[in-house]
Amino acid sequence: MKDALRDILGADRVLDSSAALIAYDCDAFTIAKGRSLAVVLPETTAEVAAVCRLAFARGVPVVARGAGTGLSGGCMAAAGGIMVATARMKRILSVDLSNRRAVVQPGVVNAALTEAVRADGLCYAPDPSSQFACTIGGNVAENSGGPHTLKYGVTTNHVLSLTVVLADGSVVRLGDDVEDSPGYDLRGIFIGSEGTFGIVTEITVRLVPAPEAARTMLAVFDTIDSASAAVAAVLRAGIVPAALEMMDRLVIRAVEEAFGFGFPLDAAAVLIVEVDGIAAGVAEQAERAHSALINAGAREVRVARDEAERALLWKSRKRAIGALGRYAPAHCTQDGVIPPTKLPEVLREVAAIAAKYRIMVANVFHAGDGNLHPVVLFDDRDDDEIQRVLAAGAEILELCVRVGGTLTGEHGIGIEKIKQMPLLFSPDDLAIQDAVRRVFDPLGLMNPGKILPSRSCVEVGLLHRRAANV
Amino acid sequence: MTARVVEARGREQIRAGVLAALSAEEGLVPTGRGTKFEAGNALSRHDLTLVVKSTDEVVYSPDDLVVTVPAGFGFAALQAMLAEHGQWLPLDGHRDATLGGIVSSGVAGRRRLVRGGPRDWLVGLEAILGDGRIVRSGGRVIKNVSGYDLCKLFVGSRGTLGVLTELSFKVLPRPAVARSGTVTLPDLERVEELRILAMRTQPAWLDLAVSSQVDVEVGFEGDLPAIESQVAKLESLLAEAGFALPVWRVERPGDLWIDAEATGAAAGSGEAGDGAVMTSERAVKATEGRADEVARMAVGAALMPDEAVVVRVGVLPTRLAGLLEQIIGLDSALQVSGHLGSGLAMVRGDPGEPRALWHAVRDLAVAAGGHAALERGPKAGEECFAPHRPEWEIGRRIKQVFDPAGILAPGRSPGRF
C-alpha cells in the first residue's frame, strides 16, 4: 500500500515513521487519537484523486486534515487509514477582483487569504479565532464561524463552489462561480460535512469589501444578568454589531494577567462590542451602542482610542483561551449554542455543573449569536479528572439542548459529541443523514466514525480515549 | 385532466396528504400561493396539488433574533410582525408568497447583492418526505453546525424533496433609512463601466431594466450618515466619468415588495390571502419614477409576467451587460430586467418561435460561461436547465433518499427527475 502511495507522490511526500504518524494522530481534541497507516502530502486535485482511488480499491479509510486546529476530533486519525494532509496545497490559484471571487487550495491559511486581498479593499469575511493557523479546507469541513458571524455570516455564506474528490477518486464540482446555478445546493450540504463526504481540493470564495472603519468598546458589568440584558439592548437600538463578545470573571483575570489591557478584575462580565462599516456611519453607531450599554447597566464603557488599543483588545479576546492555560495543565473548550436570552440561567447551571464535578470552568460567549464556549480547565495527567471533565461536558451539552439550543456552533460534532446527537435528532433524522452520507460515500471510507452515531464508532471513540490515557 | 386541489393545514394534514398520494402512486405537487408554480422542468406526473395553508403556531423571540413559522405563513404577514419589533427578514419576495414557497423556490430578489437569499437566512426546518417520514434539520438558533445541513438541500428544491411544514429564520434589526437612484442610459454600452463605479460604493442593490432605454437602479440602505456619504461618493464618481446623476428617491427602509397601496406594515393574519391558488398576474404598480421592469426584478421577479417566454440567465457580473447586448440583438422586442451586481437577469418576450428563442438565449448564456433556465415557454420534451452539470447525478440519488417512490413534483428538477 505504502509503495503504491509512493508511486503516486514520491517517497518524500509519504510519511510513515512513528514520529510522523504521532504528529498526525489527533487534532486539538487531544484526548482522542488514532494511528494512520501513512500520512500523504498531495499537491494537486489529481494526486488527491489518485490516492482516494487507491484507498477505495483496497477498502482503506481516508481522513483529510488541514492545520489540525479542530476541537472535536474531526480529523482524528482512522486506524490503519490514510491521512491526507493539505499542507502542500497552499496556493491562492486566482483572484478576480472585478467579480469579487478567489479560487484557493484547501491548505491556504484563512488569514493569508484576507491578507492577499486587503490592499484591494476586500477581505474574506469568516475569521475564526484560529485564523492565523486554520485553513480554508478545514473551514469548509466545519462551516467555521468566528466572532463576526452575527453580521457577516459563516463559511457557507461565503463559498460559491467546491471541487471535491469523492471516496472512489472521482472528481466533481459542487456549486458554481456563477450565482443560482440550477440543481440542488450540494455545495451547501457539503459545507459542514466534516470530511465525511469527500475531500475538497479547490474552493471558490466570495470576497467582500473590508469595513472602512470600526469602533471597538469594552463594557463592564457587575452581573451576568445586566451583561445579558445589554446585549438585547444593543440589538433593540437597531444596531447590528460586527462583534459582541462576552467574557466572565475567570477569563477576565486570565487575559489581564497575560496581556494587561486594563480589564477590571472585579467585574462579573465584560462585553467587547464592535461596530463597523462605512466610515461616516461608524461614529454614530458607536454612540448609539455606547448609550444602549450604559442604559442597560454597564458600570463603564471604554472605547478603544486607536488601532493599537483596538488590536490589543482583540488580542485579549482571541487569545483568551490560551491565556487560561496559566491556570491548569490542560483545557477543553466546549461549543454549545443557546438562545442568547437564556444566558444568565445557563451560566448559573454551568457553574453548578462545575461545582458538582469539582472542575474549573471559564466562559467566553459569542453573545450576538448564542455560541457559548465554556472552557474547562483540568489536569490531563489525572485520569479521574478527565472522566469528570467528560461527564461535565456531556451535561453542559444536554443543558444547551434543553434550553432550546444546539450541540455545536462552530467546532462540529467530530467524535466529541457523537453520543449527544440523539438529543437533537430522531432515529429517522439520523437515518436520513446517514443515507445522504452514503450517496456521497457508499462504502463509508471517508472519515469514518465521525458525526453520526453508530455502535461501532462509539466503541472506536472509547478505544482511542483509552489508548490515549495509557 | 387537471390535478385535484387539496388543502392541508398543519403537519398532520400535510403528512396525511403525502401518505395518500404515496399509496395511490400519485404525483403530488406542493404549493403555497402558486407564485412560482410554473418554474422547473415539465412535471411528468401531476395528479394532486397540495395547497399548504398556515396555522397560528408562531414562535418569535426578537432578542434571540429567530422566528419560527408554519411553512404556509404569509411573507407579508411575517414582515409585518417583525416590523412591530423593529426587525426584518432581509429577503425580497412577492407579497402574496408563503415562506414555504420562498424557501422552495430559492429565488432571491434585489437585496441578494449583500444579503444573499433564502439559504442564508433559513436556520431550521421540518418537512414531510416523499415516504411520509418527518425530518428536522437545523434548529431555532442562528448559529448551528450540528449534523448535516439539510436545510440547504431544501432551498430551491421546488417541492421535489419534501413538503415543508415549519421553518425557522434568522432575523435582524431593520435598517433605518433607504435611498435609491436611477441612472438612465440609451443602451447597454456603458453599463459595465457604470457597474464598476457603483460597486466602488457599497450599494444594497444594483439592478437594471432594459426596454427602449436602460435604467440602472442603485439602492443604499442603513443609517443616514452612511447613506449620505455613499450617495455623495457615487455622485462624485459618476460626474467624473461623465454619467448623468441619478434621480434619487426616498424608499421605505426594509420595503420588500412593490405595492402602491402599502401604507406601512401590512396588516393581517398568517394566512396569505384567500384560498385560491394564484395563476394570473396581480396588478402591482411601481412607485413613482420607477420603471415597471425594475419593479418586477426588485421582488425577485416574483410577479407573474404576461409574456409567453420567460428565461432566467446567470453569468459572472462583469459579463452581464455583454450577454444582454447579445440577447437583445436576437429580438429587440425582448424585455430584460436583472440584478446587475449579481450577474442575473430575466428575459421575457412573445417571439414568433418560442423554442428557437429559448435555445438561442440558452446558448448565449452558456457560451458566456453561465447558465439558463426556461421558466415559462415550450417545456414539453425540453430540458429546461442548461448547461448540464455532473452534480445533477448526485442530486438524483439524493432525491431517491428523500422521495423513493418519486411522487413529489416528479420531472421538475434539473435533469428531469
PDB file of N, CA and C in Angstrom, chain A residues 98-101 146 150 156-157 174-175 178-182 184-187 189 196-197 236 278 280 285 337 339-341 369 371 406-408 410 424-425 429 432-433 437 439 451, chain B residues 63-65 112 119-120 129 135-136 143-148 150 152-153 160-161 170 173 195 199 223 225 229-230 314-318 344 371 385 389 391-392 395 397 401 413-414:
ATOM      1  N   SER A  98     -12.742  42.082  -9.983  1.00  0.00           N
ATOM      2  CA  SER A  98     -13.958  42.684 -10.539  1.00  0.00           C
ATOM      3  C   SER A  98     -15.198  41.894 -10.169  1.00  0.00           C
ATOM      4  N   ASN A  99     -15.067  40.577 -10.116  1.00  0.00           N
ATOM      5  CA  ASN A  99     -16.196  39.737  -9.744  1.00  0.00           C
ATOM      6  C   ASN A  99     -16.163  39.347  -8.269  1.00  0.00           C
ATOM      7  N   ARG A 100     -15.170  39.801  -7.573  1.00  0.00           N
ATOM      8  CA  ARG A 100     -15.040  39.561  -6.128  1.00  0.00           C
ATOM      9  C   ARG A 100     -15.105  38.076  -5.795  1.00  0.00           C
ATOM     10  N   ARG A 101     -14.255  37.334  -6.487  1.00  0.00           N
ATOM     11  CA  ARG A 101     -14.144  35.907  -6.211  1.00  0.00           C
ATOM     12  C   ARG A 101     -12.667  35.542  -6.182  1.00  0.00           C
ATOM     13  N   GLY A 146     -16.701  32.204  13.893  1.00  0.00           N
ATOM     14  CA  GLY A 146     -15.807  33.179  14.493  1.00  0.00           C
ATOM     15  C   GLY A 146     -16.629  34.261  15.165  1.00  0.00           C
ATOM     16  N   LEU A 150     -22.460  37.201  13.406  1.00  0.00           N
ATOM     17  CA  LEU A 150     -23.788  37.803  13.502  1.00  0.00           C
ATOM     18  C   LEU A 150     -24.016  38.733  12.323  1.00  0.00           C
ATOM     19  N   THR A 156     -20.405  29.000   4.929  1.00  0.00           N
ATOM     20  CA  THR A 156     -21.338  28.642   3.862  1.00  0.00           C
ATOM     21  C   THR A 156     -21.941  29.852   3.162  1.00  0.00           C
ATOM     22  N   ASN A 157     -21.886  31.008   3.804  1.00  0.00           N
ATOM     23  CA  ASN A 157     -22.398  32.216   3.162  1.00  0.00           C
ATOM     24  C   ASN A 157     -21.358  32.866   2.264  1.00  0.00           C
ATOM     25  N   LEU A 174     -19.089  21.032  -7.161  1.00  0.00           N
ATOM     26  CA  LEU A 174     -20.354  21.320  -6.491  1.00  0.00           C
ATOM     27  C   LEU A 174     -20.544  22.828  -6.454  1.00  0.00           C
ATOM     28  N   GLY A 175     -21.701  23.287  -6.861  1.00  0.00           N
ATOM     29  CA  GLY A 175     -21.911  24.725  -6.918  1.00  0.00           C
ATOM     30  C   GLY A 175     -21.236  25.301  -8.148  1.00  0.00           C
ATOM     31  N   VAL A 178     -20.844  31.134 -10.755  1.00  0.00           N
ATOM     32  CA  VAL A 178     -21.970  31.992 -11.119  1.00  0.00           C
ATOM     33  C   VAL A 178     -23.091  31.732 -10.105  1.00  0.00           C
ATOM     34  N   GLU A 179     -23.789  32.789  -9.726  1.00  0.00           N
ATOM     35  CA  GLU A 179     -24.857  32.638  -8.735  1.00  0.00           C
ATOM     36  C   GLU A 179     -26.032  31.844  -9.274  1.00  0.00           C
ATOM     37  N   ASP A 180     -26.733  31.140  -8.362  1.00  0.00           N
ATOM     38  CA  ASP A 180     -28.007  30.495  -8.699  1.00  0.00           C
ATOM     39  C   ASP A 180     -27.908  29.408  -9.750  1.00  0.00           C
ATOM     40  N   SER A 181     -26.832  28.698  -9.770  1.00  0.00           N
ATOM     41  CA  SER A 181     -26.700  27.620 -10.741  1.00  0.00           C
ATOM     42  C   SER A 181     -27.771  26.556 -10.483  1.00  0.00           C
ATOM     43  N   PRO A 182     -28.421  26.061 -11.531  1.00  0.00           N
ATOM     44  CA  PRO A 182     -29.516  25.101 -11.326  1.00  0.00           C
ATOM     45  C   PRO A 182     -29.056  23.800 -10.673  1.00  0.00           C
ATOM     46  N   TYR A 184     -29.732  21.044  -6.976  1.00  0.00           N
ATOM     47  CA  TYR A 184     -29.768  21.138  -5.518  1.00  0.00           C
ATOM     48  C   TYR A 184     -28.479  21.777  -5.001  1.00  0.00           C
ATOM     49  N   ASP A 185     -28.550  22.360  -3.825  1.00  0.00           N
ATOM     50  CA  ASP A 185     -27.397  23.051  -3.243  1.00  0.00           C
ATOM     51  C   ASP A 185     -26.442  22.043  -2.607  1.00  0.00           C
ATOM     52  N   LEU A 186     -25.765  21.279  -3.446  1.00  0.00           N
ATOM     53  CA  LEU A 186     -24.838  20.261  -2.936  1.00  0.00           C
ATOM     54  C   LEU A 186     -23.620  20.900  -2.297  1.00  0.00           C
ATOM     55  N   ARG A 187     -23.231  22.071  -2.834  1.00  0.00           N
ATOM     56  CA  ARG A 187     -22.166  22.822  -2.166  1.00  0.00           C
ATOM     57  C   ARG A 187     -22.595  23.074  -0.724  1.00  0.00           C
ATOM     58  N   ILE A 189     -24.726  21.457   1.260  1.00  0.00           N
ATOM     59  CA  ILE A 189     -24.732  20.347   2.187  1.00  0.00           C
ATOM     60  C   ILE A 189     -23.326  19.793   2.402  1.00  0.00           C
ATOM     61  N   THR A 196     -16.663  13.951   5.781  1.00  0.00           N
ATOM     62  CA  THR A 196     -17.277  12.639   5.592  1.00  0.00           C
ATOM     63  C   THR A 196     -17.866  12.452   4.203  1.00  0.00           C
ATOM     64  N   PHE A 197     -17.913  13.509   3.381  1.00  0.00           N
ATOM     65  CA  PHE A 197     -18.478  13.381   2.037  1.00  0.00           C
ATOM     66  C   PHE A 197     -17.393  13.303   0.963  1.00  0.00           C
ATOM     67  N   ARG A 236     -31.801  46.058  20.181  1.00  0.00           N
ATOM     68  CA  ARG A 236     -33.050  46.835  20.132  1.00  0.00           C
ATOM     69  C   ARG A 236     -32.805  48.262  19.689  1.00  0.00           C
ATOM     70  N   ILE A 278     -19.323  51.710   6.857  1.00  0.00           N
ATOM     71  CA  ILE A 278     -18.953  52.950   6.180  1.00  0.00           C
ATOM     72  C   ILE A 278     -18.441  53.930   7.232  1.00  0.00           C
ATOM     73  N   ALA A 280     -18.389  57.074   7.598  1.00  0.00           N
ATOM     74  CA  ALA A 280     -19.262  58.170   8.031  1.00  0.00           C
ATOM     75  C   ALA A 280     -20.328  57.720   9.008  1.00  0.00           C
ATOM     76  N   GLN A 285     -23.072  54.994  15.022  1.00  0.00           N
ATOM     77  CA  GLN A 285     -23.404  53.652  15.522  1.00  0.00           C
ATOM     78  C   GLN A 285     -22.766  53.443  16.894  1.00  0.00           C
ATOM     79  N   VAL A 337     -24.581  26.019  21.722  1.00  0.00           N
ATOM     80  CA  VAL A 337     -25.292  27.235  21.344  1.00  0.00           C
ATOM     81  C   VAL A 337     -26.584  27.275  22.140  1.00  0.00           C
ATOM     82  N   PRO A 339     -30.159  29.988  22.979  1.00  0.00           N
ATOM     83  CA  PRO A 339     -30.794  31.280  22.688  1.00  0.00           C
ATOM     84  C   PRO A 339     -30.144  32.315  23.615  1.00  0.00           C
ATOM     85  N   PRO A 340     -29.655  33.430  23.083  1.00  0.00           N
ATOM     86  CA  PRO A 340     -28.936  34.396  23.919  1.00  0.00           C
ATOM     87  C   PRO A 340     -29.695  34.830  25.165  1.00  0.00           C
ATOM     88  N   THR A 341     -31.020  34.869  25.087  1.00  0.00           N
ATOM     89  CA  THR A 341     -31.771  35.310  26.261  1.00  0.00           C
ATOM     90  C   THR A 341     -31.676  34.321  27.418  1.00  0.00           C
ATOM     91  N   ASP A 369     -24.848  35.685  18.766  1.00  0.00           N
ATOM     92  CA  ASP A 369     -25.445  34.504  18.143  1.00  0.00           C
ATOM     93  C   ASP A 369     -25.620  33.333  19.092  1.00  0.00           C
ATOM     94  N   ASN A 371     -23.453  31.488  20.809  1.00  0.00           N
ATOM     95  CA  ASN A 371     -22.466  30.408  20.821  1.00  0.00           C
ATOM     96  C   ASN A 371     -21.648  30.503  22.109  1.00  0.00           C
ATOM     97  N   THR A 406     -28.387  24.161  20.673  1.00  0.00           N
ATOM     98  CA  THR A 406     -27.898  23.038  19.883  1.00  0.00           C
ATOM     99  C   THR A 406     -26.520  22.626  20.384  1.00  0.00           C
ATOM    100  N   LEU A 407     -26.005  21.543  19.827  1.00  0.00           N
ATOM    101  CA  LEU A 407     -24.776  20.938  20.357  1.00  0.00           C
ATOM    102  C   LEU A 407     -23.517  21.690  19.973  1.00  0.00           C
ATOM    103  N   THR A 408     -23.512  22.277  18.790  1.00  0.00           N
ATOM    104  CA  THR A 408     -22.267  22.883  18.342  1.00  0.00           C
ATOM    105  C   THR A 408     -22.534  24.040  17.395  1.00  0.00           C
ATOM    106  N   GLU A 410     -19.704  25.899  16.106  1.00  0.00           N
ATOM    107  CA  GLU A 410     -18.549  26.091  15.226  1.00  0.00           C
ATOM    108  C   GLU A 410     -17.628  24.879  15.161  1.00  0.00           C
ATOM    109  N   LEU A 424     -30.701  15.736  19.736  1.00  0.00           N
ATOM    110  CA  LEU A 424     -31.228  16.675  18.742  1.00  0.00           C
ATOM    111  C   LEU A 424     -32.051  15.997  17.663  1.00  0.00           C
ATOM    112  N   PHE A 425     -31.666  14.797  17.308  1.00  0.00           N
ATOM    113  CA  PHE A 425     -32.218  14.171  16.108  1.00  0.00           C
ATOM    114  C   PHE A 425     -32.910  12.860  16.423  1.00  0.00           C
ATOM    115  N   ASP A 429     -34.330  11.131  11.591  1.00  0.00           N
ATOM    116  CA  ASP A 429     -33.421  12.213  11.198  1.00  0.00           C
ATOM    117  C   ASP A 429     -32.023  11.654  10.961  1.00  0.00           C
ATOM    118  N   ILE A 432     -31.797   9.495   7.837  1.00  0.00           N
ATOM    119  CA  ILE A 432     -31.775  10.300   6.608  1.00  0.00           C
ATOM    120  C   ILE A 432     -30.397  10.917   6.404  1.00  0.00           C
ATOM    121  N   GLN A 433     -29.811  11.419   7.476  1.00  0.00           N
ATOM    122  CA  GLN A 433     -28.458  11.969   7.348  1.00  0.00           C
ATOM    123  C   GLN A 433     -27.483  10.887   6.896  1.00  0.00           C
ATOM    124  N   ARG A 437     -25.236  10.716   3.492  1.00  0.00           N
ATOM    125  CA  ARG A 437     -23.797  10.439   3.522  1.00  0.00           C
ATOM    126  C   ARG A 437     -23.445   9.318   2.556  1.00  0.00           C
ATOM    127  N   VAL A 439     -24.901   8.518  -0.133  1.00  0.00           N
ATOM    128  CA  VAL A 439     -24.941   8.951  -1.533  1.00  0.00           C
ATOM    129  C   VAL A 439     -23.547   9.386  -1.963  1.00  0.00           C
ATOM    130  N   ILE A 451     -19.268  12.361  13.220  1.00  0.00           N
ATOM    131  CA  ILE A 451     -20.605  12.970  13.112  1.00  0.00           C
ATOM    132  C   ILE A 451     -21.773  12.074  13.508  1.00  0.00           C
TER     133      ILE A 451
ATOM    134  N   ASP B  63     -35.321  39.054  20.834  1.00  0.00           N
ATOM    135  CA  ASP B  63     -33.976  39.221  21.380  1.00  0.00           C
ATOM    136  C   ASP B  63     -33.061  38.054  21.039  1.00  0.00           C
ATOM    137  N   ASP B  64     -33.626  36.956  20.574  1.00  0.00           N
ATOM    138  CA  ASP B  64     -32.809  35.828  20.126  1.00  0.00           C
ATOM    139  C   ASP B  64     -32.596  35.850  18.623  1.00  0.00           C
ATOM    140  N   LEU B  65     -33.199  36.814  17.955  1.00  0.00           N
ATOM    141  CA  LEU B  65     -33.042  37.021  16.514  1.00  0.00           C
ATOM    142  C   LEU B  65     -33.473  35.802  15.707  1.00  0.00           C
ATOM    143  N   ARG B 112     -30.134  40.545  -2.789  1.00  0.00           N
ATOM    144  CA  ARG B 112     -29.208  39.427  -2.753  1.00  0.00           C
ATOM    145  C   ARG B 112     -27.776  39.891  -2.839  1.00  0.00           C
ATOM    146  N   ARG B 119     -31.285  30.726   1.395  1.00  0.00           N
ATOM    147  CA  ARG B 119     -30.336  29.788   2.009  1.00  0.00           C
ATOM    148  C   ARG B 119     -29.518  30.435   3.113  1.00  0.00           C
ATOM    149  N   ASP B 120     -29.386  31.752   3.050  1.00  0.00           N
ATOM    150  CA  ASP B 120     -28.540  32.457   4.017  1.00  0.00           C
ATOM    151  C   ASP B 120     -29.312  32.891   5.249  1.00  0.00           C
ATOM    152  N   LEU B 129     -41.219  13.982   4.085  1.00  0.00           N
ATOM    153  CA  LEU B 129     -40.557  13.458   2.892  1.00  0.00           C
ATOM    154  C   LEU B 129     -41.554  12.674   2.034  1.00  0.00           C
ATOM    155  N   VAL B 135     -38.757  14.848   8.819  1.00  0.00           N
ATOM    156  CA  VAL B 135     -37.343  15.123   9.054  1.00  0.00           C
ATOM    157  C   VAL B 135     -37.185  16.540   9.587  1.00  0.00           C
ATOM    158  N   ARG B 136     -36.226  16.701  10.506  1.00  0.00           N
ATOM    159  CA  ARG B 136     -35.904  18.027  11.020  1.00  0.00           C
ATOM    160  C   ARG B 136     -34.411  18.275  10.840  1.00  0.00           C
ATOM    161  N   LYS B 143     -26.865  30.048  14.987  1.00  0.00           N
ATOM    162  CA  LYS B 143     -25.548  29.505  14.674  1.00  0.00           C
ATOM    163  C   LYS B 143     -25.595  28.027  15.013  1.00  0.00           C
ATOM    164  N   ASN B 144     -25.274  27.179  14.050  1.00  0.00           N
ATOM    165  CA  ASN B 144     -25.550  25.760  14.257  1.00  0.00           C
ATOM    166  C   ASN B 144     -24.793  24.940  13.233  1.00  0.00           C
ATOM    167  N   VAL B 145     -23.915  24.058  13.687  1.00  0.00           N
ATOM    168  CA  VAL B 145     -23.286  23.130  12.746  1.00  0.00           C
ATOM    169  C   VAL B 145     -23.471  21.684  13.193  1.00  0.00           C
ATOM    170  N   SER B 146     -24.566  21.421  13.876  1.00  0.00           N
ATOM    171  CA  SER B 146     -24.822  20.064  14.345  1.00  0.00           C
ATOM    172  C   SER B 146     -25.385  19.213  13.218  1.00  0.00           C
ATOM    173  N   GLY B 147     -24.641  18.193  12.820  1.00  0.00           N
ATOM    174  CA  GLY B 147     -25.132  17.310  11.778  1.00  0.00           C
ATOM    175  C   GLY B 147     -25.042  17.951  10.399  1.00  0.00           C
ATOM    176  N   TYR B 148     -25.564  17.276   9.416  1.00  0.00           N
ATOM    177  CA  TYR B 148     -25.503  17.771   8.043  1.00  0.00           C
ATOM    178  C   TYR B 148     -26.532  18.878   7.821  1.00  0.00           C
ATOM    179  N   LEU B 150     -29.070  19.883   6.059  1.00  0.00           N
ATOM    180  CA  LEU B 150     -30.129  19.516   5.124  1.00  0.00           C
ATOM    181  C   LEU B 150     -30.962  20.722   4.687  1.00  0.00           C
ATOM    182  N   LYS B 152     -30.027  23.364   3.467  1.00  0.00           N
ATOM    183  CA  LYS B 152     -29.535  23.854   2.183  1.00  0.00           C
ATOM    184  C   LYS B 152     -30.123  23.052   1.026  1.00  0.00           C
ATOM    185  N   LEU B 153     -30.324  21.765   1.222  1.00  0.00           N
ATOM    186  CA  LEU B 153     -30.869  20.943   0.128  1.00  0.00           C
ATOM    187  C   LEU B 153     -32.282  21.384  -0.233  1.00  0.00           C
ATOM    188  N   THR B 160     -39.527  19.051  -4.605  1.00  0.00           N
ATOM    189  CA  THR B 160     -39.176  17.718  -5.078  1.00  0.00           C
ATOM    190  C   THR B 160     -38.577  16.815  -4.003  1.00  0.00           C
ATOM    191  N   LEU B 161     -38.212  17.383  -2.856  1.00  0.00           N
ATOM    192  CA  LEU B 161     -37.586  16.573  -1.810  1.00  0.00           C
ATOM    193  C   LEU B 161     -38.504  16.347  -0.609  1.00  0.00           C
ATOM    194  N   LYS B 170     -33.342  33.328  10.738  1.00  0.00           N
ATOM    195  CA  LYS B 170     -32.596  34.381  11.433  1.00  0.00           C
ATOM    196  C   LYS B 170     -33.198  35.714  10.995  1.00  0.00           C
ATOM    197  N   PRO B 173     -32.187  43.488  13.163  1.00  0.00           N
ATOM    198  CA  PRO B 173     -32.780  44.819  13.283  1.00  0.00           C
ATOM    199  C   PRO B 173     -32.955  45.433  11.897  1.00  0.00           C
ATOM    200  N   ARG B 195     -21.441  49.797 -13.661  1.00  0.00           N
ATOM    201  CA  ARG B 195     -21.445  48.786 -12.601  1.00  0.00           C
ATOM    202  C   ARG B 195     -20.175  48.891 -11.764  1.00  0.00           C
ATOM    203  N   MET B 199     -20.043  49.841  -7.771  1.00  0.00           N
ATOM    204  CA  MET B 199     -19.511  48.882  -6.800  1.00  0.00           C
ATOM    205  C   MET B 199     -18.312  49.447  -6.033  1.00  0.00           C
ATOM    206  N   ASP B 223     -27.859  53.317   7.994  1.00  0.00           N
ATOM    207  CA  ASP B 223     -28.001  54.521   8.814  1.00  0.00           C
ATOM    208  C   ASP B 223     -27.783  55.765   7.953  1.00  0.00           C
ATOM    209  N   PRO B 225     -26.165  58.742   8.138  1.00  0.00           N
ATOM    210  CA  PRO B 225     -24.849  59.310   7.782  1.00  0.00           C
ATOM    211  C   PRO B 225     -24.113  58.448   6.759  1.00  0.00           C
ATOM    212  N   SER B 229     -23.163  59.571   2.850  1.00  0.00           N
ATOM    213  CA  SER B 229     -21.787  59.564   2.337  1.00  0.00           C
ATOM    214  C   SER B 229     -21.680  58.706   1.085  1.00  0.00           C
ATOM    215  N   GLN B 230     -22.430  57.629   1.018  1.00  0.00           N
ATOM    216  CA  GLN B 230     -22.390  56.764  -0.162  1.00  0.00           C
ATOM    217  C   GLN B 230     -23.017  57.456  -1.366  1.00  0.00           C
ATOM    218  N   GLY B 314     -27.825  33.555 -15.931  1.00  0.00           N
ATOM    219  CA  GLY B 314     -26.854  33.979 -14.922  1.00  0.00           C
ATOM    220  C   GLY B 314     -25.454  33.849 -15.472  1.00  0.00           C
ATOM    221  N   VAL B 315     -24.636  34.884 -15.240  1.00  0.00           N
ATOM    222  CA  VAL B 315     -23.222  34.869 -15.624  1.00  0.00           C
ATOM    223  C   VAL B 315     -22.454  35.609 -14.540  1.00  0.00           C
ATOM    224  N   LEU B 316     -21.127  35.632 -14.659  1.00  0.00           N
ATOM    225  CA  LEU B 316     -20.356  36.488 -13.765  1.00  0.00           C
ATOM    226  C   LEU B 316     -20.786  37.938 -13.989  1.00  0.00           C
ATOM    227  N   PRO B 317     -20.828  38.729 -12.930  1.00  0.00           N
ATOM    228  CA  PRO B 317     -21.314  40.107 -13.050  1.00  0.00           C
ATOM    229  C   PRO B 317     -20.654  40.913 -14.179  1.00  0.00           C
ATOM    230  N   THR B 318     -19.347  40.722 -14.366  1.00  0.00           N
ATOM    231  CA  THR B 318     -18.661  41.513 -15.394  1.00  0.00           C
ATOM    232  C   THR B 318     -19.175  41.203 -16.793  1.00  0.00           C
ATOM    233  N   LEU B 344     -27.354  38.335 -12.761  1.00  0.00           N
ATOM    234  CA  LEU B 344     -28.564  37.564 -13.040  1.00  0.00           C
ATOM    235  C   LEU B 344     -29.579  38.416 -13.776  1.00  0.00           C
ATOM    236  N   HIS B 371     -25.384  30.140 -17.011  1.00  0.00           N
ATOM    237  CA  HIS B 371     -26.444  29.150 -17.057  1.00  0.00           C
ATOM    238  C   HIS B 371     -27.738  29.810 -17.488  1.00  0.00           C
ATOM    239  N   PHE B 385     -33.072  23.417 -18.136  1.00  0.00           N
ATOM    240  CA  PHE B 385     -31.926  23.988 -17.427  1.00  0.00           C
ATOM    241  C   PHE B 385     -30.658  23.656 -18.210  1.00  0.00           C
ATOM    242  N   ARG B 389     -25.006  19.574 -15.624  1.00  0.00           N
ATOM    243  CA  ARG B 389     -23.902  19.509 -14.660  1.00  0.00           C
ATOM    244  C   ARG B 389     -23.799  18.094 -14.102  1.00  0.00           C
ATOM    245  N   GLU B 391     -23.011  17.178 -11.265  1.00  0.00           N
ATOM    246  CA  GLU B 391     -23.518  17.064  -9.897  1.00  0.00           C
ATOM    247  C   GLU B 391     -25.007  16.752  -9.858  1.00  0.00           C
ATOM    248  N   TRP B 392     -25.731  16.953 -10.991  1.00  0.00           N
ATOM    249  CA  TRP B 392     -27.146  16.588 -11.010  1.00  0.00           C
ATOM    250  C   TRP B 392     -27.352  15.094 -10.770  1.00  0.00           C
ATOM    251  N   GLY B 395     -27.561  14.693  -7.301  1.00  0.00           N
ATOM    252  CA  GLY B 395     -28.887  15.178  -6.939  1.00  0.00           C
ATOM    253  C   GLY B 395     -29.961  14.123  -7.150  1.00  0.00           C
ATOM    254  N   ARG B 397     -29.627  10.946  -6.871  1.00  0.00           N
ATOM    255  CA  ARG B 397     -29.550   9.966  -5.777  1.00  0.00           C
ATOM    256  C   ARG B 397     -30.035  10.554  -4.457  1.00  0.00           C
ATOM    257  N   VAL B 401     -33.280   9.270  -1.936  1.00  0.00           N
ATOM    258  CA  VAL B 401     -33.300   9.135  -0.475  1.00  0.00           C
ATOM    259  C   VAL B 401     -34.563   9.778   0.085  1.00  0.00           C
ATOM    260  N   SER B 413     -37.064  18.636 -11.495  1.00  0.00           N
ATOM    261  CA  SER B 413     -35.698  19.064 -11.192  1.00  0.00           C
ATOM    262  C   SER B 413     -34.830  19.152 -12.439  1.00  0.00           C
ATOM    263  N   PRO B 414     -33.759  19.938 -12.371  1.00  0.00           N
ATOM    264  CA  PRO B 414     -32.767  19.907 -13.448  1.00  0.00           C
ATOM    265  C   PRO B 414     -32.280  18.471 -13.623  1.00  0.00           C
TER     266      PRO B 414
END
